mmCIF file of C-alpha atoms in Angstrom:
data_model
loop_
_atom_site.group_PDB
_atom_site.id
_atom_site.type_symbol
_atom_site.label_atom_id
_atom_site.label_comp_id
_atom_site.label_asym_id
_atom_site.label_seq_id
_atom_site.Cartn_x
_atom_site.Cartn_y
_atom_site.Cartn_z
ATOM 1 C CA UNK M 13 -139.031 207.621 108.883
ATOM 2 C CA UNK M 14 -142.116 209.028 107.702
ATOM 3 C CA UNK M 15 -144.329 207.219 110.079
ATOM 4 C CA UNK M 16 -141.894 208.402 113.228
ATOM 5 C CA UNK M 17 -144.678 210.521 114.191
ATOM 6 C CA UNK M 18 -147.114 207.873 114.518
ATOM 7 C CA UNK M 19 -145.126 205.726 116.589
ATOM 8 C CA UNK M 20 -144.404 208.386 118.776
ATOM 9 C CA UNK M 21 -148.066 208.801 119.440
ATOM 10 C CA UNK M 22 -148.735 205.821 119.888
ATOM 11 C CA UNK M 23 -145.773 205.509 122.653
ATOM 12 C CA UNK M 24 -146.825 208.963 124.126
ATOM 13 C CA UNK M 25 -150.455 207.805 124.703
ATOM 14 C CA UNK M 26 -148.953 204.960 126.035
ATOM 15 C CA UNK M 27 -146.903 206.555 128.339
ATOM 16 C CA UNK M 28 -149.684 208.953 129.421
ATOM 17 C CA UNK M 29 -151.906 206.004 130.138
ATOM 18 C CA UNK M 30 -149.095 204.499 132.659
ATOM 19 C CA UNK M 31 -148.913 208.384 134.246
ATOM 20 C CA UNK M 32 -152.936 208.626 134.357
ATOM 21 C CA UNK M 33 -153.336 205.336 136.010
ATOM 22 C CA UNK M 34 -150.491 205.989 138.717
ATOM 23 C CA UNK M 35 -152.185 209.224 139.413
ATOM 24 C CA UNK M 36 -155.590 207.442 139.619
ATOM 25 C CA UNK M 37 -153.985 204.726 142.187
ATOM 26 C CA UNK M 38 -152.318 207.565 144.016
ATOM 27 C CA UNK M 39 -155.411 208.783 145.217
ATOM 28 C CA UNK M 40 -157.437 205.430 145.705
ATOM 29 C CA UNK M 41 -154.239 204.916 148.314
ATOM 30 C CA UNK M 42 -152.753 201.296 149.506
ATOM 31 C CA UNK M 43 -155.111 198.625 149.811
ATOM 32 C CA UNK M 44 -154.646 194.826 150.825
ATOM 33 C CA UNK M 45 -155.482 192.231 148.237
ATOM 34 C CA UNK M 46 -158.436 190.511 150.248
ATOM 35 C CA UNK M 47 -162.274 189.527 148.568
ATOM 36 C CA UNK M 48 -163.495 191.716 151.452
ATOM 37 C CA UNK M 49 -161.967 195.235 149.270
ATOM 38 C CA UNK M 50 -163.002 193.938 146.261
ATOM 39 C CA UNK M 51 -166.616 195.304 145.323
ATOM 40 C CA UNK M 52 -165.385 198.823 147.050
ATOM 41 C CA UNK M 53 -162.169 198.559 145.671
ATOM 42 C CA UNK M 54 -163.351 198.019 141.840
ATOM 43 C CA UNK M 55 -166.088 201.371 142.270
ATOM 44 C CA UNK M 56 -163.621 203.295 143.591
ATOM 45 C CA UNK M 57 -161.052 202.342 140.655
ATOM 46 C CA UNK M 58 -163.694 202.023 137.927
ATOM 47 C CA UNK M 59 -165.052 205.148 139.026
ATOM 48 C CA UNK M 60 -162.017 207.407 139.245
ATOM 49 C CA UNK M 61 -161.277 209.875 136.166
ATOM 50 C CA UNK M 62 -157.682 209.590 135.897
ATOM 51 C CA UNK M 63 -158.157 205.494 135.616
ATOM 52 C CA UNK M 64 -160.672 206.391 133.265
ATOM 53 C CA UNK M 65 -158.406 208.498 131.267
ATOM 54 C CA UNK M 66 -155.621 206.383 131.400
ATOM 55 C CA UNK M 67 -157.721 203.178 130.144
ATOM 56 C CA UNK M 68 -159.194 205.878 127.416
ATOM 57 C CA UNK M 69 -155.305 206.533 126.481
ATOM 58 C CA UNK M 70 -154.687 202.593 126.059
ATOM 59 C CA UNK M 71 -157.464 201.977 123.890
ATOM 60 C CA UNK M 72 -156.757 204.786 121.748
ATOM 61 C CA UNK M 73 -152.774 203.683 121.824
ATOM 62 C CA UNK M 74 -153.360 199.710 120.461
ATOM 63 C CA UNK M 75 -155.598 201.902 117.558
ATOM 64 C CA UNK M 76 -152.396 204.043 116.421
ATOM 65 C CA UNK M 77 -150.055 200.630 116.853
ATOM 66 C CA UNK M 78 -152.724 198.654 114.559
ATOM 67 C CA UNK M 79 -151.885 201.181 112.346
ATOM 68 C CA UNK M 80 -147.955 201.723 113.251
ATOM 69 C CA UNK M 81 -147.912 197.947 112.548
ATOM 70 C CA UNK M 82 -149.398 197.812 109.164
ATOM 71 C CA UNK M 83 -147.080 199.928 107.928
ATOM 72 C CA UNK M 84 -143.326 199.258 109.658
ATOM 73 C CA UNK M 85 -141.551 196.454 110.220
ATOM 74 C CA UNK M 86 -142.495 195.028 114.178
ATOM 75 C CA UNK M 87 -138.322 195.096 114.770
ATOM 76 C CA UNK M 88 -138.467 198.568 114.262
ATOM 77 C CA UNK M 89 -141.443 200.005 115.487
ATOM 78 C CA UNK M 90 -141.280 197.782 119.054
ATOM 79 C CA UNK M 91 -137.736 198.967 120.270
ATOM 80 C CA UNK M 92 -139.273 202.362 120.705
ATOM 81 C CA UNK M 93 -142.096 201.266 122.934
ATOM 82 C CA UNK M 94 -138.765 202.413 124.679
ATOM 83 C CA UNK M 95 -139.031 205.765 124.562
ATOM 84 C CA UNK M 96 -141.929 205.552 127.190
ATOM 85 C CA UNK M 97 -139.636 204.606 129.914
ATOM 86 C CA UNK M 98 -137.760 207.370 129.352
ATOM 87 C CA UNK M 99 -140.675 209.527 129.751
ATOM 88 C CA UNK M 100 -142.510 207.936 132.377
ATOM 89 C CA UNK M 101 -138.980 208.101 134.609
ATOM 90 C CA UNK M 102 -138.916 211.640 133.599
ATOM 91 C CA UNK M 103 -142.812 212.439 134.245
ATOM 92 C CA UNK M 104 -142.672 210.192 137.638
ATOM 93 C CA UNK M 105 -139.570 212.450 139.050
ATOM 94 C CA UNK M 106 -141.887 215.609 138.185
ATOM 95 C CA UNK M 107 -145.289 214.455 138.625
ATOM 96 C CA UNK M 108 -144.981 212.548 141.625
ATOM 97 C CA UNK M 109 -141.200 212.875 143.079
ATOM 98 C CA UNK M 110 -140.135 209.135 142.223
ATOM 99 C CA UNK M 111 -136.488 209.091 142.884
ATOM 100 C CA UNK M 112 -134.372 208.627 139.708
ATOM 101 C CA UNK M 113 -130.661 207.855 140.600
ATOM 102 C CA UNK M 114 -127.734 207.798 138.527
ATOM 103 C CA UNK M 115 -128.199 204.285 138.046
ATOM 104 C CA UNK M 116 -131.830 204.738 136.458
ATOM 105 C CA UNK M 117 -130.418 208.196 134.684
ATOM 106 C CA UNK M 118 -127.269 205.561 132.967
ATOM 107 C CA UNK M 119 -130.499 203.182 132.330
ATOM 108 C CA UNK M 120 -132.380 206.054 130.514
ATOM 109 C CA UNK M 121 -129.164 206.782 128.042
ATOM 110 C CA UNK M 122 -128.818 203.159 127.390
ATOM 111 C CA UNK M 123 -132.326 203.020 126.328
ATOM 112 C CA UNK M 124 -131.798 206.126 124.292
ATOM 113 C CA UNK M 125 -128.504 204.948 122.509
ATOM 114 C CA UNK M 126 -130.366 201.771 121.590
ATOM 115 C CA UNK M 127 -133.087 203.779 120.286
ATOM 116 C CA UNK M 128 -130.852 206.281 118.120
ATOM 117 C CA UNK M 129 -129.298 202.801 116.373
ATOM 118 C CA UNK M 130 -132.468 201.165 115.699
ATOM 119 C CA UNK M 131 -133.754 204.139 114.105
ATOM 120 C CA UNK M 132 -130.655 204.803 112.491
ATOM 121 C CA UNK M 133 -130.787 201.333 110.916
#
């Protein structure tokens, strides 16, 4: 358990990367999947901070899960990956008024049971 901590950071960054690229995409806007977007498309993406920062938060989250990995077992530390769907669904109803419904809420406790019994195990 004394390593908790460092999966958790690694899933937080992870989770932060998913919430900086939505963010990023969010003000890009819709765009149709056609070779004419393409060159404007990729400056506008490869330009924009928050896809920036979210690729940032990626890179820095496979560093902590090298190290996550060389010290816990894989059937362990991966279950928690978990956790970041719990706050993403949580950040995405704040940050950018995604619905979550009862049905996603009884999905979230599911995920956290199963998370309280592998870490329990």
């Amino acid at each position: 358990m004394i390593y908790f901590p460092l999966i958790m950071l690694g899933v937080l960054l992870n989770a932060a990367a998913q919430l900086f690229l939505k963010e990023g995409m969010r003000r890009i806007g819709h765009f149709d999947f056609v070779w004419a977007n393409f060159v404007p498309i990729a400056l506008q993406v490869s330009l924009n901070v928050f896809v920036l920062a979210g690729l940032v938060c990626y890179v820095v989250s496979v560093g902590v899960w090298l190290l996550v990995l060389s010290r816990v077992e894989v059937s362990f530390a991966y279950p928690l990956l978990s956790v970041g769907y719990i706050v993403n669904a949580v950040a995405g109803y704040y940050l950018f008024q995604e619905d979550l419904s009862i049905t996603r809420i009884t999905g979230i406790l599911i995920i956290c049971v199963g998370v309280y019994f592998v870490t329990r195990s």
